[in-house]
XYZ file of C-alpha atoms in Angstrom:
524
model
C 0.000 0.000 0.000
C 0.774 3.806 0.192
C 2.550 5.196 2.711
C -0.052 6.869 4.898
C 2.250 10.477 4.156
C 1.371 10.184 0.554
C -2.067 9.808 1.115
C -4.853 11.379 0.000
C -2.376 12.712 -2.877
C -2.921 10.258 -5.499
C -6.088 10.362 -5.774
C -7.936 8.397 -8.527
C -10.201 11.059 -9.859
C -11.675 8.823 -12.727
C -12.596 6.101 -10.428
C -10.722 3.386 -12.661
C -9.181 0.142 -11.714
C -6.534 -1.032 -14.294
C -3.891 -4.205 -14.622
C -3.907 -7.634 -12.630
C -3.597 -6.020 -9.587
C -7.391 -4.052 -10.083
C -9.005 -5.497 -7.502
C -6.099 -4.608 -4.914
C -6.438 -1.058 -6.103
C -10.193 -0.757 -5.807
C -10.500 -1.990 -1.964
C -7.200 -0.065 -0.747
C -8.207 3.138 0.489
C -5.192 4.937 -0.716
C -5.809 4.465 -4.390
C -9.537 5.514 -4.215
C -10.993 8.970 -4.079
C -12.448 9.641 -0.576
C -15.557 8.073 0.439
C -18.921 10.604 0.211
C -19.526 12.932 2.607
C -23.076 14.190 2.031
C -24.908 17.228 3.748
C -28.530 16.246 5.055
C -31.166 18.383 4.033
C -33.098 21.079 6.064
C -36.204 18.746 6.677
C -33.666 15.939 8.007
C -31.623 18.200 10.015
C -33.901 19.768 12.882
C -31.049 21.806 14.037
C -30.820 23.647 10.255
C -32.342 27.168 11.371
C -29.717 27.251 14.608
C -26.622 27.244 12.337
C -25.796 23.687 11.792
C -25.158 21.716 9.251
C -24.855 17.751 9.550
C -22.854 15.296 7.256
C -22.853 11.481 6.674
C -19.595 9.959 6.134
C -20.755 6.941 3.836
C -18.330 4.282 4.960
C -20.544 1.692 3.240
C -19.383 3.160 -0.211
C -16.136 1.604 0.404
C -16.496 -2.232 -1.514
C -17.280 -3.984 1.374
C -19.768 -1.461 1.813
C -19.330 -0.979 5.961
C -17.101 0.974 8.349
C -14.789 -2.053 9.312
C -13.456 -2.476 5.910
C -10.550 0.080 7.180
C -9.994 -1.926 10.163
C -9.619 -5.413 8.524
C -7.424 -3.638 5.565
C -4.906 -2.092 8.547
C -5.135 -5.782 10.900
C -4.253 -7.605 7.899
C -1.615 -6.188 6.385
C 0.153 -6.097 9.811
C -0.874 -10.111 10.612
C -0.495 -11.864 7.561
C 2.689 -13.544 6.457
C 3.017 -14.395 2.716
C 3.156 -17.566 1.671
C 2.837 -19.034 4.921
C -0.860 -17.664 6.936
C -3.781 -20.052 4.923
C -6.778 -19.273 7.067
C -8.003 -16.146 9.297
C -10.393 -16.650 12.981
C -12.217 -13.933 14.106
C -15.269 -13.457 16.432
C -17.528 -10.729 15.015
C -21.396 -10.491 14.750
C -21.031 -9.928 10.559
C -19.667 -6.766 9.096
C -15.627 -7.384 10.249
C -15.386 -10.324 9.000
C -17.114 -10.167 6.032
C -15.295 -7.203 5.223
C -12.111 -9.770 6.445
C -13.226 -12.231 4.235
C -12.766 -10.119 1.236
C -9.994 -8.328 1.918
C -7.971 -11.738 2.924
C -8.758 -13.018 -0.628
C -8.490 -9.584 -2.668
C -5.612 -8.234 -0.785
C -3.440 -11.519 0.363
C -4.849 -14.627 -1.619
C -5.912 -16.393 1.695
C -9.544 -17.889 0.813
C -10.414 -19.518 4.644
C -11.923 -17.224 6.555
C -13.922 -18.701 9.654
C -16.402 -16.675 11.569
C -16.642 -17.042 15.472
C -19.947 -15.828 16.248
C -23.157 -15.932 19.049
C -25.733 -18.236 18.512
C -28.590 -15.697 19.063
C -27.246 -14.158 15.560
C -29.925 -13.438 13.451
C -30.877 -15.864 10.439
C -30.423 -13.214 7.307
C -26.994 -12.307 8.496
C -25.794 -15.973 9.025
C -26.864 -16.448 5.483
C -25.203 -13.444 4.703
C -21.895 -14.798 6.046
C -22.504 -18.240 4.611
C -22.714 -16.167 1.013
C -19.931 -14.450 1.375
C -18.470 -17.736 2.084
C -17.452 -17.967 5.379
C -17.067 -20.992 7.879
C -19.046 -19.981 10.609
C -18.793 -21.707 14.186
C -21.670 -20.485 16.807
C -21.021 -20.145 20.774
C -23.783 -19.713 23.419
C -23.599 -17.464 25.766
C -23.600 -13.420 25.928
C -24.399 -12.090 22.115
C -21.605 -9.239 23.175
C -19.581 -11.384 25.006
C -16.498 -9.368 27.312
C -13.071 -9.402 25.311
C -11.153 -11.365 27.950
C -13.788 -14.478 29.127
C -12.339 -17.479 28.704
C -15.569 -19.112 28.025
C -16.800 -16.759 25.121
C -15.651 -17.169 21.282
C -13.314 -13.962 20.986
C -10.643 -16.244 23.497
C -11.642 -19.559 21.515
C -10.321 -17.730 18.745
C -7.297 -16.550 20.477
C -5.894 -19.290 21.528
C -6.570 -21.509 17.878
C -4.356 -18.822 16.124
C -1.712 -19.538 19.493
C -1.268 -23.085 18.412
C -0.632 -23.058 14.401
C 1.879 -20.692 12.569
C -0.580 -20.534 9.887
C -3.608 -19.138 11.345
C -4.129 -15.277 12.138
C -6.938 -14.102 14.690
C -6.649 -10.373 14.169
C -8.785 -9.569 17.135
C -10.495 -6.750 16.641
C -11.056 -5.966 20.288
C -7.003 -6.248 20.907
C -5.507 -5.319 17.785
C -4.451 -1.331 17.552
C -4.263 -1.456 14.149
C -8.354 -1.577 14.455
C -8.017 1.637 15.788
C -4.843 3.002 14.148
C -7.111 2.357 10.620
C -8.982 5.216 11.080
C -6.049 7.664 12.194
C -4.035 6.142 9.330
C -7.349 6.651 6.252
C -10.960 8.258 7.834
C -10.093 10.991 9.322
C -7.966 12.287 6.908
C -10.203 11.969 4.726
C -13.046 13.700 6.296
C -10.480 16.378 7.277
C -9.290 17.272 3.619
C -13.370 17.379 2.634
C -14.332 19.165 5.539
C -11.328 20.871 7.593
C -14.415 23.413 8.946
C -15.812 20.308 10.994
C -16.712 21.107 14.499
C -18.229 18.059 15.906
C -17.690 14.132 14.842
C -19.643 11.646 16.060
C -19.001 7.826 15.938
C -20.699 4.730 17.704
C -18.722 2.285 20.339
C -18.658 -0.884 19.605
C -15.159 -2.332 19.964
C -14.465 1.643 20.163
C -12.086 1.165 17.103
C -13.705 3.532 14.700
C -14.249 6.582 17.774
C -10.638 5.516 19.095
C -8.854 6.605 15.961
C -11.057 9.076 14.861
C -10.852 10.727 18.209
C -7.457 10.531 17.966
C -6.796 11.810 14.673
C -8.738 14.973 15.676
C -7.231 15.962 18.866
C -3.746 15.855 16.964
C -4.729 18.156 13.834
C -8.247 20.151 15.319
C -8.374 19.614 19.038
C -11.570 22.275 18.863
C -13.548 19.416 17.729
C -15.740 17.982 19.981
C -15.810 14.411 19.678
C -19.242 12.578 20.694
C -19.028 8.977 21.410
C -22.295 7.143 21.401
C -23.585 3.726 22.791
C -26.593 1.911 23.277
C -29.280 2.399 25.989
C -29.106 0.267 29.252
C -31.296 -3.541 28.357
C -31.695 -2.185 24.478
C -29.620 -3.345 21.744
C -28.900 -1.967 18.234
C -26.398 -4.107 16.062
C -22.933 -3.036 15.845
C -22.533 -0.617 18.975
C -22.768 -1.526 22.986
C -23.979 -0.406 26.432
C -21.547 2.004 28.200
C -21.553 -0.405 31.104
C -20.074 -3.290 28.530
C -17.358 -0.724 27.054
C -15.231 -1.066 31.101
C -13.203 -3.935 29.655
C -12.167 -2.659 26.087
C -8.390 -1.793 26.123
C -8.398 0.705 23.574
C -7.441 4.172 24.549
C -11.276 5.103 23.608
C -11.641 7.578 27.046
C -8.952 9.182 26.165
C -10.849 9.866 22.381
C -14.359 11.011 23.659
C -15.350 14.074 24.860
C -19.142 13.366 25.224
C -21.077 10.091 25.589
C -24.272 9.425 24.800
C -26.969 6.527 25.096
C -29.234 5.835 22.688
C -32.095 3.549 21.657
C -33.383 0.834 18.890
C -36.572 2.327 18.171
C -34.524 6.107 17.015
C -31.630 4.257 15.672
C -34.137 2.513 13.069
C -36.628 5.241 12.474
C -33.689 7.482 11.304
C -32.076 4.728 9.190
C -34.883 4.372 7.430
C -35.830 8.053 6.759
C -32.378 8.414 5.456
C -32.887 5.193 3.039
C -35.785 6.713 2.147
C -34.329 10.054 1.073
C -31.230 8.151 -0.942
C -29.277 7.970 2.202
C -28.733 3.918 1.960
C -27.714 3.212 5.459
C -28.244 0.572 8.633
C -29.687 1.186 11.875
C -26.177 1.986 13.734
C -25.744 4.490 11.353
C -28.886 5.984 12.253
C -27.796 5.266 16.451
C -25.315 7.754 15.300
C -27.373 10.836 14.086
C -29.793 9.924 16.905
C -27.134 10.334 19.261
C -25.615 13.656 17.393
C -29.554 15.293 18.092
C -29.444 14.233 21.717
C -26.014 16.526 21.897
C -27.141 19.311 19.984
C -30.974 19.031 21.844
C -28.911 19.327 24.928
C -26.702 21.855 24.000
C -29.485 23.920 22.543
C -31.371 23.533 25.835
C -28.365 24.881 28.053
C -27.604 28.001 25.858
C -24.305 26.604 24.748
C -24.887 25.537 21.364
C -23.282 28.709 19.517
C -19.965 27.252 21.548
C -19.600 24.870 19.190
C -19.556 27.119 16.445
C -15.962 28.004 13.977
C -15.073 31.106 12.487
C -17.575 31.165 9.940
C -20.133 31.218 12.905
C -22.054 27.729 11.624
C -21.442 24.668 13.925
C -20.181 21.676 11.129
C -21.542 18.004 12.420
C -20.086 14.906 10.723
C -21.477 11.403 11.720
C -20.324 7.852 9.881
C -22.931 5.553 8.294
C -21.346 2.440 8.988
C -23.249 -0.110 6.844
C -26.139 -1.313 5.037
C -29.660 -2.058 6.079
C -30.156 -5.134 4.393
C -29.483 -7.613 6.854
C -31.860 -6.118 9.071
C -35.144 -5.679 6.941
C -37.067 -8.005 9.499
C -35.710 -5.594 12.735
C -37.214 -2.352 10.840
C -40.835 -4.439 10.851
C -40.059 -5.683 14.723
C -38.852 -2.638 16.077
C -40.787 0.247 13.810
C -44.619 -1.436 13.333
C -46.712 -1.777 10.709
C -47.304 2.158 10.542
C -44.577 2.921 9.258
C -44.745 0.794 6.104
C -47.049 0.636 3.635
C -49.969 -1.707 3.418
C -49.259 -4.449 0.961
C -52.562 -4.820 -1.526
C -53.940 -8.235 -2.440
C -51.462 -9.672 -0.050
C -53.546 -12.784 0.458
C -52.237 -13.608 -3.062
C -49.162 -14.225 -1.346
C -50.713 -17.877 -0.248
C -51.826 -19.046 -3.811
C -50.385 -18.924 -7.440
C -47.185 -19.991 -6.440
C -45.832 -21.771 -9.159
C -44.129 -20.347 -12.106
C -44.811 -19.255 -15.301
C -43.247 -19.464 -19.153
C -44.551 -17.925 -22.250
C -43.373 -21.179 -23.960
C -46.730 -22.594 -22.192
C -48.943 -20.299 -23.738
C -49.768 -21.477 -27.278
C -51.569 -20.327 -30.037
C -54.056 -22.392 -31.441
C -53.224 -22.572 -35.278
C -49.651 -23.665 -34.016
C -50.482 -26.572 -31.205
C -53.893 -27.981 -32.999
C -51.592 -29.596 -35.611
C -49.822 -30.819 -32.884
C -52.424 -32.278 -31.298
C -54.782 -33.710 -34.267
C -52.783 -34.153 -37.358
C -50.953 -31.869 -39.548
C -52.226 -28.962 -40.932
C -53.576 -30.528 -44.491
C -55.624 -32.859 -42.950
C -57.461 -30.483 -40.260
C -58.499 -28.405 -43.116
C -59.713 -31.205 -45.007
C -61.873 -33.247 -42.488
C -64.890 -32.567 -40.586
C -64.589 -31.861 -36.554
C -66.289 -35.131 -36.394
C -63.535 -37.484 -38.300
C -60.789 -35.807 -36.451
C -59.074 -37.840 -33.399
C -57.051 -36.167 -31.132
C -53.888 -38.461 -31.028
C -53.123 -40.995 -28.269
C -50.501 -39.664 -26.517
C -52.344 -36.172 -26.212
C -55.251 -35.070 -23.432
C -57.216 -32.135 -23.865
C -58.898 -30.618 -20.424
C -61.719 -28.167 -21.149
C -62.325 -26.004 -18.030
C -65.759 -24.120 -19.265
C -69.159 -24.679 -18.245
C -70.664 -28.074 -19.133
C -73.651 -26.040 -20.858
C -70.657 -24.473 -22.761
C -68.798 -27.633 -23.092
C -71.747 -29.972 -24.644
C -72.422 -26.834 -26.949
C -68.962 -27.512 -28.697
C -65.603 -28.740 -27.618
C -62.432 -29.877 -29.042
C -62.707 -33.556 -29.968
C -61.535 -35.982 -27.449
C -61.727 -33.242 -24.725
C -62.428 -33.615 -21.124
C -64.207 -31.381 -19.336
C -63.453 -30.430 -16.174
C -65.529 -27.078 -15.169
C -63.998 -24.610 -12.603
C -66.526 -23.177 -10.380
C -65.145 -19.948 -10.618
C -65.405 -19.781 -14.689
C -67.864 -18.463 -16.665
C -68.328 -17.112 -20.268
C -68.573 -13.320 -18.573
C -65.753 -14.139 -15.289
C -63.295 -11.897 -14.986
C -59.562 -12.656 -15.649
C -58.060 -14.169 -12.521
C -54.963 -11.450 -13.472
C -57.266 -8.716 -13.534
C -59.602 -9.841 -10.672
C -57.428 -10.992 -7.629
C -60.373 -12.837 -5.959
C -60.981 -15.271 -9.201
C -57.404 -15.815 -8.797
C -57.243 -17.262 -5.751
C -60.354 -19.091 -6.190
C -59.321 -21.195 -9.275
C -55.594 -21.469 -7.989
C -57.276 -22.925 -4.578
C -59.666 -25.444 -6.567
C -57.275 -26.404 -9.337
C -54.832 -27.658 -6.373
C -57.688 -29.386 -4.559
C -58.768 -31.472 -8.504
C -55.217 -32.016 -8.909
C -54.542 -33.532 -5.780
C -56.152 -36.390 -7.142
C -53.472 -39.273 -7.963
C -55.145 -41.169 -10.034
C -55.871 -38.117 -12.011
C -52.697 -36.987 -11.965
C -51.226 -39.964 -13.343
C -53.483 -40.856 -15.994
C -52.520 -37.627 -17.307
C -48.849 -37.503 -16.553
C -48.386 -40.227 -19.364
C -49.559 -37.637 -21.720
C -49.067 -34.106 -23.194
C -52.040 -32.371 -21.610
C -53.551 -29.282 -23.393
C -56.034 -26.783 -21.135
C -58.397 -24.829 -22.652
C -61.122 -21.870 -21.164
C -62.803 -19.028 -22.323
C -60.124 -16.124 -22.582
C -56.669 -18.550 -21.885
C -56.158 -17.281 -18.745
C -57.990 -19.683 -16.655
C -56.290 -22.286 -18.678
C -52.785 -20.200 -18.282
C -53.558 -20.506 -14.467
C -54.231 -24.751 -14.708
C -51.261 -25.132 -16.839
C -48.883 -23.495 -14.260
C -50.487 -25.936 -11.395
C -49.810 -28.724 -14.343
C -46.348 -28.521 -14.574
C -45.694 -27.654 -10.782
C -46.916 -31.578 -10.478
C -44.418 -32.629 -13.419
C -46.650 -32.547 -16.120
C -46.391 -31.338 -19.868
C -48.828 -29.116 -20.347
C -49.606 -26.441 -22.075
C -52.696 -23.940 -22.469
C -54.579 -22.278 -25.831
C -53.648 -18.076 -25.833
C -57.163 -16.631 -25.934
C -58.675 -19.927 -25.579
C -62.062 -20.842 -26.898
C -62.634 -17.032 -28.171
C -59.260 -17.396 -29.926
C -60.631 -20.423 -31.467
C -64.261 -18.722 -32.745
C -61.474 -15.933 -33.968
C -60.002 -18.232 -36.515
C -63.104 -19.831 -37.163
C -63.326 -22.824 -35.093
C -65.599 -23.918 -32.852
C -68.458 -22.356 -35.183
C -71.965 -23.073 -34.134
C -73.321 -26.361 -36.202
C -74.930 -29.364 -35.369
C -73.672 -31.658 -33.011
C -72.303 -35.434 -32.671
C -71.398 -37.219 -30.089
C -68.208 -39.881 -29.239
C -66.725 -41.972 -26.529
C -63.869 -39.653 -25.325
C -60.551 -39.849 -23.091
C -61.183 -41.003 -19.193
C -64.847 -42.951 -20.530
C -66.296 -39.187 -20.781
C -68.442 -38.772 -23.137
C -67.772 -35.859 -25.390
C -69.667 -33.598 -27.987
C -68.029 -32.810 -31.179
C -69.399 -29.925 -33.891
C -69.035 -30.951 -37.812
C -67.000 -28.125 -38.495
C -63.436 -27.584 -40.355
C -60.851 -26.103 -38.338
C -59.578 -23.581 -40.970
């Protein structure tokens, strides 16, 4: 990498990766332009009209798209020997070592990267680990467990790296270089884009990213007041922790705060999602920080001292880090938020029928699968309705009305009338209650075995009135294995090219021992 005195000077202003080494380039920090910092708006910054102006640092623009990216670049480079480390161990609840996982391959060609983790970790993000293809071993016990418990995973960890050369544990909650990341790459980066800043504010987690950050500040602009913020007493937002579970963490993050304050789930989310909603993609921590940044300011406001943060230029210049993504937390925003905050989703009972899928290859047109089905093309046109015989290896399943049906058919079809069809129903994809209706009573006909496998020795063809109904059977059809396959436009497709005209009527032993009605007509 760069030396961290060159920094910040080579900066990639087209945003382009070139050579063998491109993917190197594009996660190390130094080759990159720095990461967005983007103003909030008036209506998301309450504190607008008093003279300050708030920024989010987007950490999750970096690749790995979350704050700890910096971290696992800095504990890697310092931990890994060439040629020689083959897997990494770390205990973290998702975004360091994902972000580890990535950089170990990208930056260092090391593809094992196992993930020490609680077992009261949510399903999404285990999945999320397992796609980013971790090996993930689970421990009971705290969620946050304390750095230096023998019993917990972070020690487990600890002492596996102890016993083999080629294993590294970079332990976050040990390691300096977690901290030293954002000395050595955030904050001058938010410094160059914003040397005006006034106030920074960070959540505590392992304290790495507040640490350095805190750090970096009091040695170039000790004016700036440094807010450190953690979660309320018995509440829990992902990433960050309680003040009282910050006593054991060795980093020299008291030394790095100013201010501390405690903040809850319920604000952490409802701000997240106000600033995804305004184009501010962002998780719930990252709103714990701007929650936490109001609570300052609210306070400040409230004592008269507000102005005291103020520069030169007489505005007060807020910066807080959105540290990752909300993805992995969709169900929390439901849990913690309720229903009102989301809208209602219409026809949602749809969401227990019509399950199967669909393919336009199903959807035939007549004048294409009637040859298919009775003979080739010449000899349809030739022959009466009456001489034609649908072929043995083919069934056709006629869904109208049996009024409809005996009035004129297909030869050799069966009919099999859906309660919910009629000449004048609506389409079941224009009328969501016809939908479920046929969806519900085509499942209940077709759970019929013998049915089933009668016809699963043959290439069925559905027909209705419109296609759709027999669109809908056809997609139940093949979800049971069958070949199948529907008329587009169905019997009104058929009257369109002439078939199924009205004329007088004979009758024939059909398929299944039904008895069938067939019209003397030509088909073309």
């Amino acid at each position: 990498m760069i030396n961290s005195s060159e920094k910040m000077t080579n900066v990639n202003e087209r945003n382009v990766y070139f050579g063998t080494d491109s993917l190197k380039k594009y996660f190390d920090p130094d080759c990159q332009p720095p990461l967005p910092l983007v103003e909030l708006p008036p209506h998301l910054n309450p504190y607008h009209q008093d003279g300050v102006r708030i920024y989010a640092k987007m950490m999750t623009m970096h690749p790995a798209n979350n704050v700890k990216a910096m971290p696992a670049l800095n504990m890697l480079e310092s931990s890994v020997v060439p040629n020689k480390t083959d897997r990494i161990i770390e205990y973290s609840s998702g975004s360091t070592v994902i972000s580890m996982s990535m950089v170990a391959r990208v930056m260092h060609g090391v593809n094992d990267t196992r993930a020490f983790l609680s077992n009261k970790t949510s399903d999404a993000k285990l999945k999320l680990m397992q796609f980013f293809g971790l090996d993930i071993t689970l421990f009971g016990g705290p969620s946050q467990p304390e750095p230096l418990d023998e019993r917990g995973g972070i020690q487990n960890a600890r002492r596996m790296a102890l016993e083999s050369e080629t294993i590294v544990n970079p332990n976050q909650y040990e390691n300096n270089n977690n901290w030293q990341s954002h000395v050595r790459w955030t904050g001058p980066q938010i410094f160059k884009q914003l040397p005006e800043i006034n106030v920074l504010c960070a959540g505590m987690g392992t304290s790495g990213t507040m640490t350095g950050l805190g750090t970096y500040f009091k040695g170039v602009k000790p004016s700036v007041s440094r807010l450190g913020v953690c979660t309320a007493p018995g509440d829990r937002v992902p990433g960050p922790r309680s003040y009282a579970l910050m006593r054991p963490v060795e980093f020299p993050w008291k030394a790095a705060v100013d201010t501390i304050e405690e903040v809850g789930s319920s604000e952490s989310y409802t701000h997240s999602l106000n600033l995804c909603r305004e184009g501010l993609v962002c998780g719930p921590s990252s709103g714990f920080n701007l929650q936490g940044l109001f609570q300052m300011l609210a306070k400040r406001k409230a004592a008269g001292t507000l102005s005291e943060l103020a520069g030169p230029d007489g505005t007060t210049h807020c910066v807080f880090l959105c540290c990752d993504l909300p993805y992995q937390y969709i169900d929390e925003y439901f849990q913690k938020l309720g229903e009102q905050q989301f809208h209602p989703i219409r026809n949602e009972h749809l969401k227990k029928v019509d399950l199967h899928r669909y393919d336009e290859s199903w959807e035939r047109d007549a004048l294409e699968v009637l040859p298919q089905f009775y003979g080739s093309p010449r000899s349809l046109a030739q022959s009466p309705l009456s001489e034609i015989v649908l072929k043995p290896q083919n069934r056709v399943l006629d869904l109208r009305q049996k009024d409809d049906f005996h009035a004129w058919h297909l030869p050799g079809s069966v009919n099999l009338p859906l309660s919910s069809v009629g000449p004048h129903s609506p389409s079941p994809f224009s009328d969501p209650g016809v939908l479920e209706a046929q969806w519900v009573e085509l499942e209940k006909i077709f759970k019929d075995d013998v049915l089933v496998s009668d016809l699963g020795r043959h290439h069925v063809l559905v027909v209705c009135y419109d296609g759709d109904s027999a669109r809908v059977a056809t997609s139940v059809l093949r979800a049971k294995g069958l070949e199948a396959d529907s008329v587009r436009g169905g019997h009104r497709a058929l009257r369109m090219y002439g078939i199924g005209s009205e004329n007088p009527i004979s009758t024939t032993k059909g398929p299944l021992g039904a008895t069938v009605s067939v019209a003397a007509v030509p088909l073309e």
